[in-house]
Coordinates of C-alpha atoms and ligand atoms in Angstrom, one line a residue:
X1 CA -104.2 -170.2 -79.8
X2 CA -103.8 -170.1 -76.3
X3 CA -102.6 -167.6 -73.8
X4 CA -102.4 -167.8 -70.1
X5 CA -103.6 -164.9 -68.4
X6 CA -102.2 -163.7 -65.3
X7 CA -105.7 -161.7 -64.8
X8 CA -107.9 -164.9 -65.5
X9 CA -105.3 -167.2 -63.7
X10 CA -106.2 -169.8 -66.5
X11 CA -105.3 -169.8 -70.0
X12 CA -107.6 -168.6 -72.7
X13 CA -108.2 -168.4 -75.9
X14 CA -106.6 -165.2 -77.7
X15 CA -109.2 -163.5 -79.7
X16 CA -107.7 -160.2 -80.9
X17 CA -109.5 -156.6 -80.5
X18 CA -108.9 -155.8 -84.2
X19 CA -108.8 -158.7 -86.8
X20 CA -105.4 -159.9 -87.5
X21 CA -103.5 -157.2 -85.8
X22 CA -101.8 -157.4 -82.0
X23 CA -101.0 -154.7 -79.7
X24 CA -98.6 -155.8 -77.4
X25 CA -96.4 -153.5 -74.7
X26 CA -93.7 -155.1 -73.1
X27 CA -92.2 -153.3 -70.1
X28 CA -88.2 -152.1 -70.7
X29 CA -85.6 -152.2 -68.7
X30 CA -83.9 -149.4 -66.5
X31 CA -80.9 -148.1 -68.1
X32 CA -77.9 -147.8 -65.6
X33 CA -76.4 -150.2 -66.4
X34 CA -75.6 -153.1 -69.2
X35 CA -78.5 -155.7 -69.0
X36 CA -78.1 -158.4 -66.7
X37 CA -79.3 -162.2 -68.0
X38 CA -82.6 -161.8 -66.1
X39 CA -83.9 -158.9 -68.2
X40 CA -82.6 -160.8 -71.4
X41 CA -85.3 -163.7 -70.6
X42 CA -88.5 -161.5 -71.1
X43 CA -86.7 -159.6 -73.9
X44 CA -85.8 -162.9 -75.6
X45 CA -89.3 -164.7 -75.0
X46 CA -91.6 -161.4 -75.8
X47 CA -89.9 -161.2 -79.0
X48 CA -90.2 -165.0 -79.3
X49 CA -94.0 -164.2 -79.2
X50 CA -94.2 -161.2 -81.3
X51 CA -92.0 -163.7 -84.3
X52 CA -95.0 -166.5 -83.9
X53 CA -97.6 -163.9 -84.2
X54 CA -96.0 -162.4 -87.3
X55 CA -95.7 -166.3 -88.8
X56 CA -99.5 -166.8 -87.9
X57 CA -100.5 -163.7 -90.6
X58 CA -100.8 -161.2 -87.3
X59 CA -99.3 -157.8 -88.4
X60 CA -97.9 -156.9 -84.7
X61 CA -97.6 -153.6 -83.4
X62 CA -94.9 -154.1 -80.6
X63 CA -94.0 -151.5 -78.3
X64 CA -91.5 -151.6 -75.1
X65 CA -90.0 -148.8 -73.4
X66 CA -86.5 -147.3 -71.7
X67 CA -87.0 -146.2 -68.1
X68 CA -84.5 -143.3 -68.4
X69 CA -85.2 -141.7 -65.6
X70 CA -85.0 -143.4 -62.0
X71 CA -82.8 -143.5 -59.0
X72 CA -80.6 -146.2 -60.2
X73 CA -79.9 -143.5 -62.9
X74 CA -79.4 -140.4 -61.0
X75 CA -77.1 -142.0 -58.8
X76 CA -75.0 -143.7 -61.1
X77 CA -74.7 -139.7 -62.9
X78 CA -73.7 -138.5 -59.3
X79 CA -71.2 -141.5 -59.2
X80 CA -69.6 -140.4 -62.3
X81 CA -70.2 -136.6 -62.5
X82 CA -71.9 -136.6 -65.5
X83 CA -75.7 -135.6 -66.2
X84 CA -78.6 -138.5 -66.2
X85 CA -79.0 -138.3 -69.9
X86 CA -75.5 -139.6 -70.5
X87 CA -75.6 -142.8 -68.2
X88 CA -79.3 -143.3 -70.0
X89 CA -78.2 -142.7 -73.2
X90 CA -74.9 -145.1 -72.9
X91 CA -76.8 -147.9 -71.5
X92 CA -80.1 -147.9 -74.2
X93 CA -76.9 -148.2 -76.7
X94 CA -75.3 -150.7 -75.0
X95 CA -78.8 -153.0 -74.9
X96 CA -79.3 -152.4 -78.2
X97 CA -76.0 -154.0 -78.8
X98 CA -77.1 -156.9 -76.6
X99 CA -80.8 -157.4 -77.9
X100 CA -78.7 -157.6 -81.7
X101 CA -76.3 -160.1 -80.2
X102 CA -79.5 -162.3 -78.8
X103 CA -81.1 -162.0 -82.2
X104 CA -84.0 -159.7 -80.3
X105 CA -85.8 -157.3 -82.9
X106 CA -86.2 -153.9 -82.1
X107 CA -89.6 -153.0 -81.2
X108 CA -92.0 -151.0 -83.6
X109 CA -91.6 -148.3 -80.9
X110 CA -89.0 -147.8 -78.3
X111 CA -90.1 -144.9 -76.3
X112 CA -88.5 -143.4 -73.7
X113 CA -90.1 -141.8 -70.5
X114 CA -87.8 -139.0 -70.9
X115 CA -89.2 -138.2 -73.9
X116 CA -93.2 -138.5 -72.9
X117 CA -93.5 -136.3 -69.8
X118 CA -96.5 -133.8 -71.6
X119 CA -98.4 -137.0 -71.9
X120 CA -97.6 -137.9 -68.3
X121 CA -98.8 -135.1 -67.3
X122 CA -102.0 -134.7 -69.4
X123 CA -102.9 -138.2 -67.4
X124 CA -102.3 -137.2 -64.3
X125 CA -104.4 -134.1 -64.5
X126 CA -107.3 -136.6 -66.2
X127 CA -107.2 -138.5 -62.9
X128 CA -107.2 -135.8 -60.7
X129 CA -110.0 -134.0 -62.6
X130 CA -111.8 -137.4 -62.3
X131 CA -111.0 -137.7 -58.3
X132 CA -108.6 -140.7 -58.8
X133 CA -105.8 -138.3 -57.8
X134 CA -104.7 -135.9 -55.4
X135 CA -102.0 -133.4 -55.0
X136 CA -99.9 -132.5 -51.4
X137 CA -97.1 -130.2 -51.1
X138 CA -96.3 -130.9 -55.0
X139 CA -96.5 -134.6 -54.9
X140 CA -99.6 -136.0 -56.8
X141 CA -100.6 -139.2 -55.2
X142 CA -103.4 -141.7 -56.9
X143 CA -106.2 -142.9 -54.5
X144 CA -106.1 -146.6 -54.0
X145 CA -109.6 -146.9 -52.2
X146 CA -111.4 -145.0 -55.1
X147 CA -110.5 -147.2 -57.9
X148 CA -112.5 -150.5 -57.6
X149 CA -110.8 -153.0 -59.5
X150 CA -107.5 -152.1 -57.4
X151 CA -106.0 -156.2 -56.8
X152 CA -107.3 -158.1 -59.4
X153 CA -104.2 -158.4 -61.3
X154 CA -102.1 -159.5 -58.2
X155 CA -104.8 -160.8 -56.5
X156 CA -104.5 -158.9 -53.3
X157 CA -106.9 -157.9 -51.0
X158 CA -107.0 -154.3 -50.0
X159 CA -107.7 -154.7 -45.9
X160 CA -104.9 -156.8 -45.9
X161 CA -102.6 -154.5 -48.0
X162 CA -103.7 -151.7 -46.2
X163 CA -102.2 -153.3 -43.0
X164 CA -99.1 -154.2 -44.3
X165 CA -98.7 -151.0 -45.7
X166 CA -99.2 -149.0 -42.2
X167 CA -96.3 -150.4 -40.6
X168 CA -94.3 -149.3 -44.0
X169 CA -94.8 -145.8 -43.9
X170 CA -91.6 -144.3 -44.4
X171 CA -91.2 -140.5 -43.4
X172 CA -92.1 -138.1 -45.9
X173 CA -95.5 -140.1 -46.6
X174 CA -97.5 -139.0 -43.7
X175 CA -99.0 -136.5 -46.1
X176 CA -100.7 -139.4 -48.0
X177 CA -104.5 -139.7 -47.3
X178 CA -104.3 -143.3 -47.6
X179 CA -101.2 -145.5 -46.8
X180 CA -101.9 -147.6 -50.1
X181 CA -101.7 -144.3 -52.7
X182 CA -98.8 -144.6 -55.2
X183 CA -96.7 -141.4 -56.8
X184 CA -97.3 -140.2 -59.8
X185 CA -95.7 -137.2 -59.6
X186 CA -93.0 -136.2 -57.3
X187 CA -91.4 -132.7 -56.4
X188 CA -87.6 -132.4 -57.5
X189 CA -84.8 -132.9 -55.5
X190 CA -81.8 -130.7 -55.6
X191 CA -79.4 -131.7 -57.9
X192 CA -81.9 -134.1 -59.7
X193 CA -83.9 -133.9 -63.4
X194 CA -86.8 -131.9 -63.3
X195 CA -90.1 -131.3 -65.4
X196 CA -91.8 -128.1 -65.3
X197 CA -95.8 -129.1 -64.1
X198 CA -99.1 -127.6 -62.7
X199 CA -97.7 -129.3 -59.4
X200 CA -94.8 -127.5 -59.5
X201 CA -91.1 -128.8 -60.7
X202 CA -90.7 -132.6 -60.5
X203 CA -90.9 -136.0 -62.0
X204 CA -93.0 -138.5 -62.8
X205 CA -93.3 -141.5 -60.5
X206 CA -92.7 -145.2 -62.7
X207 CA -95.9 -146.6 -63.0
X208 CA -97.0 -143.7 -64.8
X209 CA -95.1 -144.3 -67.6
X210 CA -96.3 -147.2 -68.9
X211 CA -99.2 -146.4 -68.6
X212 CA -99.0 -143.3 -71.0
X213 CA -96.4 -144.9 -73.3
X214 CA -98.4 -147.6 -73.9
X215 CA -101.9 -145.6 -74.3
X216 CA -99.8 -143.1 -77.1
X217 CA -98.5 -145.9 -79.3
X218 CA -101.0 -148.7 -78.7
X219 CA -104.0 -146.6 -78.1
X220 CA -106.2 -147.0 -74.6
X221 CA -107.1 -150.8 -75.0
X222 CA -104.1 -153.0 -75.9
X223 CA -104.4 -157.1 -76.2
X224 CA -101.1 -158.0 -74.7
X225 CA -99.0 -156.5 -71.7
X226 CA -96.1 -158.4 -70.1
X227 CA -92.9 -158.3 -68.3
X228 CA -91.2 -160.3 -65.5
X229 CA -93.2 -161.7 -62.7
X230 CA -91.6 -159.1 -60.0
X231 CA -93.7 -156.8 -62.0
X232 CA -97.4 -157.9 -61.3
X233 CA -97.6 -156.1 -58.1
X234 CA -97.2 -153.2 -58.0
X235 CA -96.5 -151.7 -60.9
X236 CA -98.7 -154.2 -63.6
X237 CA -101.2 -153.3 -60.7
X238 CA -100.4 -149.7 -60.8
X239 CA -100.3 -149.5 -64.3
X240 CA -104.0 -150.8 -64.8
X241 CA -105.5 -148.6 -61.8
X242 CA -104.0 -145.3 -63.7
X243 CA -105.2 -146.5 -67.1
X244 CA -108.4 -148.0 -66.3
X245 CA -109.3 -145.0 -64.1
X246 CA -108.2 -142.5 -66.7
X247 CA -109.9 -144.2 -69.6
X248 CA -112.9 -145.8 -68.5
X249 CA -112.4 -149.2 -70.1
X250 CA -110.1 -152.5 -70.0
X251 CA -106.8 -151.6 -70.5
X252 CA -105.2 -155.0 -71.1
X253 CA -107.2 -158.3 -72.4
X254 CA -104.3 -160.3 -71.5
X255 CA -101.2 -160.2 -68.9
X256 CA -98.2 -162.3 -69.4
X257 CA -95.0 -162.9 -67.4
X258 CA -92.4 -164.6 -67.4
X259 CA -90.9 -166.4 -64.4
X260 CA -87.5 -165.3 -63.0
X261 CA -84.2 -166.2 -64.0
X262 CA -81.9 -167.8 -61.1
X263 CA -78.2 -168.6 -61.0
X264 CA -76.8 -171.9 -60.0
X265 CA -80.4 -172.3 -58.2
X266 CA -80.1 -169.0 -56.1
X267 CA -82.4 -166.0 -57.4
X268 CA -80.6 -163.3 -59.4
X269 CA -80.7 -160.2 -57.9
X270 CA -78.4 -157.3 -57.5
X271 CA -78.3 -156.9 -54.1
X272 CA -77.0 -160.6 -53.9
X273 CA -74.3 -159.9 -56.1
X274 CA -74.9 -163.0 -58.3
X275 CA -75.9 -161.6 -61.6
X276 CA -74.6 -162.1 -65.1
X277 CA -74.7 -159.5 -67.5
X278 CA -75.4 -160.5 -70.9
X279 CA -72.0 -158.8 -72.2
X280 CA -70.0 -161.0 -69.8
X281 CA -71.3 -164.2 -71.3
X282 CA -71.0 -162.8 -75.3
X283 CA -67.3 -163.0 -74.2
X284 CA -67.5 -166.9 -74.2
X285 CA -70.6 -167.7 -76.2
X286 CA -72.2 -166.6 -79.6
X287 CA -75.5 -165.0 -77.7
X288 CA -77.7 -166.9 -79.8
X289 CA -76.6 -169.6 -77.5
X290 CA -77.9 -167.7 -75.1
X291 CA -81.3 -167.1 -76.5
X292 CA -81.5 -170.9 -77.3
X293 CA -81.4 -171.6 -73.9
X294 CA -83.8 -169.8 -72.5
X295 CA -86.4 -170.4 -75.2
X296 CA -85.5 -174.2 -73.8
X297 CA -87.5 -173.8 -70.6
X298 CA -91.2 -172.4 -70.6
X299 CA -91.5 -168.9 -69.9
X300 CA -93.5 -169.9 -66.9
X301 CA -91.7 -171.5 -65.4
X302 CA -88.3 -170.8 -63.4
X303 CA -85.0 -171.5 -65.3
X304 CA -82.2 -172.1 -63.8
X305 CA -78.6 -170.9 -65.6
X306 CA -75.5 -172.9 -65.0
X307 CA -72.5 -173.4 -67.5
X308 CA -73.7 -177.0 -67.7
X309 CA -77.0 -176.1 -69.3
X310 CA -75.0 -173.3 -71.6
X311 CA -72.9 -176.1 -73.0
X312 CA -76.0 -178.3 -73.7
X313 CA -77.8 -175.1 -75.5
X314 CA -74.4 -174.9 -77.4
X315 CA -74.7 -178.3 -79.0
X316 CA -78.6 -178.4 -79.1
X317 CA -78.2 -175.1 -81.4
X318 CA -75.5 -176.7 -83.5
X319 CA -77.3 -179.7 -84.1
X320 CA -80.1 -177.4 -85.8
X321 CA -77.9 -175.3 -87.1
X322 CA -76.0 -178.2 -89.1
X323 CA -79.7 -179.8 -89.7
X324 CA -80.6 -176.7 -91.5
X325 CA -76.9 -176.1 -93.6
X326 CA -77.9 -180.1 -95.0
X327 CA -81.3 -179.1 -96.1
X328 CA -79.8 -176.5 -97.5
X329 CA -76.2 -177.8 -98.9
X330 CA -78.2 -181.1 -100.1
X331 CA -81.2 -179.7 -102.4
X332 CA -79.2 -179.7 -105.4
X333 CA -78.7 -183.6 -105.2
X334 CA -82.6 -184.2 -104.8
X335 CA -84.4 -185.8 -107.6
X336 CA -86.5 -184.5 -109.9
X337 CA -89.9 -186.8 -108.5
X338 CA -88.7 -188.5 -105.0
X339 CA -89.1 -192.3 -105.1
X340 CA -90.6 -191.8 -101.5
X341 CA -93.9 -191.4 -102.8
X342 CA -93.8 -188.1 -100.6
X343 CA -93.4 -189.2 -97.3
X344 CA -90.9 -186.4 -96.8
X345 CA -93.6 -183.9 -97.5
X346 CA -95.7 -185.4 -95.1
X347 CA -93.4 -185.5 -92.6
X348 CA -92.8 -181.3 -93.0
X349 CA -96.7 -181.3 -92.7
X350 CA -96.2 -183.2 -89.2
X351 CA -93.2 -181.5 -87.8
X352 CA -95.2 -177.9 -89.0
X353 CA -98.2 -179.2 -87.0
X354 CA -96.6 -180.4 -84.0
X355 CA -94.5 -177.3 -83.7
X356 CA -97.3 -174.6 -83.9
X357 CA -99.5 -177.4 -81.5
X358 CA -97.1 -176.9 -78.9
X359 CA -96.7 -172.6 -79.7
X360 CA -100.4 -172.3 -79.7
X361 CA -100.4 -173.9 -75.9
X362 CA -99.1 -170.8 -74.3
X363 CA -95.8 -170.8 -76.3
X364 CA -94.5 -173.7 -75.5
X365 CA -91.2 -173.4 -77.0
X366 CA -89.9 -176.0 -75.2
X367 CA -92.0 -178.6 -76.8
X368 CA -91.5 -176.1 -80.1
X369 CA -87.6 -177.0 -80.2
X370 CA -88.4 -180.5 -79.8
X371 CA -90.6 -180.5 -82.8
X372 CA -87.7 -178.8 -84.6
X373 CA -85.4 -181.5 -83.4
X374 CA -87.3 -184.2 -85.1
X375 CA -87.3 -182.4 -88.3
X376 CA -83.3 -182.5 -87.8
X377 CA -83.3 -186.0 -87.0
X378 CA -85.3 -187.0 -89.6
X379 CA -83.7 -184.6 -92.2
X380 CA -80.5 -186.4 -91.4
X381 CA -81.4 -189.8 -92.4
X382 CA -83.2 -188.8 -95.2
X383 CA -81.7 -189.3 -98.5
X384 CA -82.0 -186.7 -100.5
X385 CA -81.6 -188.5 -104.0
X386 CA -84.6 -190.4 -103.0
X387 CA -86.7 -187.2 -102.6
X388 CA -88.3 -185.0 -104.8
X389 CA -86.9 -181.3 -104.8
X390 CA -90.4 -179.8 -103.8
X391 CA -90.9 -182.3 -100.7
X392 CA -87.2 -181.5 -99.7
X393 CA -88.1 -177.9 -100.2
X394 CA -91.1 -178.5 -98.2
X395 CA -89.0 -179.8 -95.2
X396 CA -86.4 -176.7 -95.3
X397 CA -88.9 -174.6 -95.7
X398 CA -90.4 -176.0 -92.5
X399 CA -87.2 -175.9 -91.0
X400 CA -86.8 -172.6 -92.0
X401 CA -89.8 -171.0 -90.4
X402 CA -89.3 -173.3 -87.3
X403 CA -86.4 -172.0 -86.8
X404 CA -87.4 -167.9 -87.6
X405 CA -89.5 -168.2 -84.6
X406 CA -87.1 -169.3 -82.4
X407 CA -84.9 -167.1 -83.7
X408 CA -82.3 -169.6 -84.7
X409 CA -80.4 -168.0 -87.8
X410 CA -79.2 -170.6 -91.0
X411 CA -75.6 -170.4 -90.5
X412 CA -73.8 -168.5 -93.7
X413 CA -72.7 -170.5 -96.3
X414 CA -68.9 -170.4 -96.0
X415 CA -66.8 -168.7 -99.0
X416 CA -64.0 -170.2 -100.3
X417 CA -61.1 -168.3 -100.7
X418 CA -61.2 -168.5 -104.4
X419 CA -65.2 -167.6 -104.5
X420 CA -63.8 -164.6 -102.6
X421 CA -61.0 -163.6 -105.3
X422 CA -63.2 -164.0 -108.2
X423 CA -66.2 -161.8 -106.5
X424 CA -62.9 -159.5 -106.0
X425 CA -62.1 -159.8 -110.0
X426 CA -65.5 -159.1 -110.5
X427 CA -65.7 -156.0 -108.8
X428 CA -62.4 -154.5 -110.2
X429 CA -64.2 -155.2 -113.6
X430 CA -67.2 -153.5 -112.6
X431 CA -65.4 -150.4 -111.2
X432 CA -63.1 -150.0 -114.4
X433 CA -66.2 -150.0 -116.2
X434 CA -67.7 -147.8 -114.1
X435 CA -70.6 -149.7 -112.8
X436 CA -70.0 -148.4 -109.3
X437 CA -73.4 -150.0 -107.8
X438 CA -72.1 -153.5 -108.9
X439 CA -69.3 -152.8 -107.0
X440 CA -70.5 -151.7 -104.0
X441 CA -73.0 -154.5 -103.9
X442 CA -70.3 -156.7 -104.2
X443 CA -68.6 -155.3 -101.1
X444 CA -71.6 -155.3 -99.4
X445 CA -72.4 -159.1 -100.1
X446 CA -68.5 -159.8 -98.8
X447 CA -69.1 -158.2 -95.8
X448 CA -72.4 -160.0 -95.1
X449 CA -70.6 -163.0 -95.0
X450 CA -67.8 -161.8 -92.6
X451 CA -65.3 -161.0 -95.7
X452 CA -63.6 -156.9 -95.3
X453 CA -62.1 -155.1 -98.3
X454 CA -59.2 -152.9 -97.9
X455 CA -58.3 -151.1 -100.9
X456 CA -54.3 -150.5 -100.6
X457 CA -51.5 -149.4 -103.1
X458 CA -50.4 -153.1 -103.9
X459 CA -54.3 -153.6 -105.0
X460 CA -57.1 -155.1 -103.0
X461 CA -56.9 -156.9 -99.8
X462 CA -59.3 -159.2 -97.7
X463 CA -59.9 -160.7 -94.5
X464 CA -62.6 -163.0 -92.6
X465 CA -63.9 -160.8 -89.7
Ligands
LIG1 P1 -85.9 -153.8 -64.6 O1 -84.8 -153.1 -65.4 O2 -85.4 -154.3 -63.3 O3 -87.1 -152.9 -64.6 O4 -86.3 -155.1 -65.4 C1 -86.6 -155.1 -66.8 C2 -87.3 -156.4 -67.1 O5 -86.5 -157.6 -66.7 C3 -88.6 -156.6 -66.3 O6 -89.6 -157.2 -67.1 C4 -88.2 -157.5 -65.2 O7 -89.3 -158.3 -64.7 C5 -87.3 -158.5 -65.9 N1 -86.3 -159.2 -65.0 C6 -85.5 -158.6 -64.1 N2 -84.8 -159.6 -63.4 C7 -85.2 -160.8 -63.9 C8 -84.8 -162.1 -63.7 N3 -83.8 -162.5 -62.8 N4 -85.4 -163.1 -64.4 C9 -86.4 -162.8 -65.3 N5 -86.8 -161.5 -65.6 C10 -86.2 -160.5 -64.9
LIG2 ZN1 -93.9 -150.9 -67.2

């Protein structure tokens, strides 16, 4: 399996630290907001990964963070009148909503900064007990120039950061020994959280978190950090000076990011005005529309978003999805030995093959949809009375697992209305005779697939959600 490395600059061969097991920390979004499309991309591809490392046998330890506190964050509480913790608090709900709609996991751990500030500071006074750090009028700053790996992740050259950085100096910074050194800890504003510290009252700076959150959950040497490309410099860069310097050791074996997201060719950003929050599109598309289309691009490399390419994702996605209902829907009309002579086994064999051939190349899903494609095309024109049931099993099952990865869900087998009134019969049955967890297991199975139970006077009533 390979990985490209943004360290390396060349993709390598992923060899875990511990046997079987992955380590991955994927940086979170800020939370002042709903999440635009752009964070959905590395949100939809990390957890894209972390799926095909589960299918492979890896058991995955997956952690990514909430930066609740940041500017973005106070402001927006100033805005509103309300304290940080509510905006934070709002918005980590509302992306959980979101990562549901996009089929997106949640994490082993989801920790927020908030929450880790002890462990912040324990680092901090680690590096300045080690001389990576230094402390000014209540702001701890760390020391560039004494860390000597400081670049290789970016691949930026210190003289010539240093320069840029001199004419950058904005006021307040004077202070710094070095025009290079990052925060990690700054005093409080009025009117602003605050953390109690050796430093006096403050907050941490952001680099710092990730740093610690990562080290808590994952332990000091991970195998897998990623996030968005905007993030190799400075904060990936950050990130490994603070860990590296603290611990002693690698801190990452391997860096991955994804490439940006751009809107009708123009980069997303904010300050542009041109971006798309994932709630806006739910109101016209099922998000795992959304999610299909940007697993349709390489993570690597820039995808582009236009309601064009939404539509195609929306039929590529049905075309599965109605690929996968037949292998399902048509199993019961397979024969008992296929007169095929198992080519339809064979042909799951291929599509299995040609699928994790293209995941193993630096997930690839692109190629990875294709694969699944063919096993729709060719599921469609096969006949099932021709096959045996355990080679047309073999195919779904392919299909099936294919499809897990991507996250593309087998659509729900649709009730009819008279499977619904007998399940209903059923239950009344089961209450009378007092078998009250059949019942509520029947309710739950109805509302699985979109069915709701109202109990009324006149008896019970349904509807399709
Ligand atoms: P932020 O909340 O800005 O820290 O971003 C959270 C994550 O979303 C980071 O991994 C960013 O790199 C990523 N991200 C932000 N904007 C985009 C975009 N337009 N395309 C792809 N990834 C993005
Ligand atoms: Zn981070």
């Amino acid at each position: 399996m390979k990985i490209y490395n943004t360290l390396s600059r060349r993709k390598e061969e992923f060899v875990p630290i511990e046997e079987g097991k992955v380590r991955m920390y994927v940086c979170g979004p800020t939370v002042y907001n709903f999440i635009h499309i752009g964070n959905a991309r590395p949100m939809i591809f990390f957890d894209t990964v972390r799926r095909y490392f589960e299918y492979k046998g890896y058991q995955v330890n997956f952690v990514s963070n909430f930066t609740d506190v940041d500017d973005k964050i106070i402001r927006a509480a100033k805005e509103e009148g309300v304290d940080s913790s509510v905006i934070s608090e709002r918005y980590i709900k509302e992306c959980k909503t979101d990562m549901a709609g996009m089929g997106v996991r949640p994490a082993t751990t989801h920790p927020k900064a908030t929450e880790e500030i002890g462990g912040m500071i324990e680092m901090i006074t680690t590096l300045i007990e080690k001389g990576f750090a230094y402390e000014v009028n209540g702001t701890v700053y760390f020391r560039v120039r004494s860390f000597p790996g400081y670049g290789k992740l970016s691949g930026k050259n210190l003289d010539e950061l240093e320069s840029g950085n001199r004419t950058l100096l904005v006021t307040g910074e004077e202070e710094k020994e070095d025009p290079m050194d990052f925060v990690l800890w700054k005093p409080k504003k009025e009117g602003e959280p605050f953390w109690e510290s050796p430093w006096g009252q403050g907050r941490p700076g952001w680099h710092i978190e990730c740093s610690v959150m990562s080290q808590k959950y994952l332990g000091e040497e991970i195998d897998i950090h990623g996030g968005g490309e905007d993030l190799v410099f400075p904060h990936h860069e950050n990130e490994i000076a603070q860990s590296e310097a603290a611990s002693g050791h690698v801190f990452s074996h391997y860096w991955m990011h994804n490439a940006f997201l751009n809107i009708n060719n123009v980069k997303m950003s904010k300050s542009l005005g041109n971006f798309l929050l994932v709630r806006d599109i739910s109101k016209q598309y099922d998000l795992s529309i959304l999610r299909f289309f940007m697993l349709s691009a390489h993570y690597r490399s820039p995808l582009n978003f236009s309601p064009e390419l939404m539509e195609a994702a929306k039929s590529g996605l049905e075309r599965i999805q109605n690929g996968l209902v037949r292998l399902r829907d048509e199993a019961e009309n397979c024969a008992e030995v296929g007169a095929d002579q198992g080519a339809v086994r064979e042909a799951a064999i291929r599509f299995r093959a040609q699928f994790e051939a293209a995941m193993d190349d630096d997930f690839n899903t692109a190629d990875a949809i294709a694969a699944l494609f063919e096993l729709v095309k060719f599921a469609n024109i096969t006949d099932p009375a021709q096959t045996g049931r355990a080679d047309w099993d073999a195919l779904r099952a392919a299909a099936l697992d294919m499809a897990g990865v991507l996250g593309i869900e087998e659509p729900k087998k649709e009730l009819l209305d008279a499977d619904i009134e007998a399940l209903i019969e059923e239950r009344q049955a089961a209450r009378k005779a007092k078998n009250y967890a059949r019942a509520d297991q029947i309710r739950a199975e109805l509302a699985d697939k979109g069915i709701l139970l109202e109990d009324t006077k006149e008896g019970v009533k349904w509807k399709r959600k």
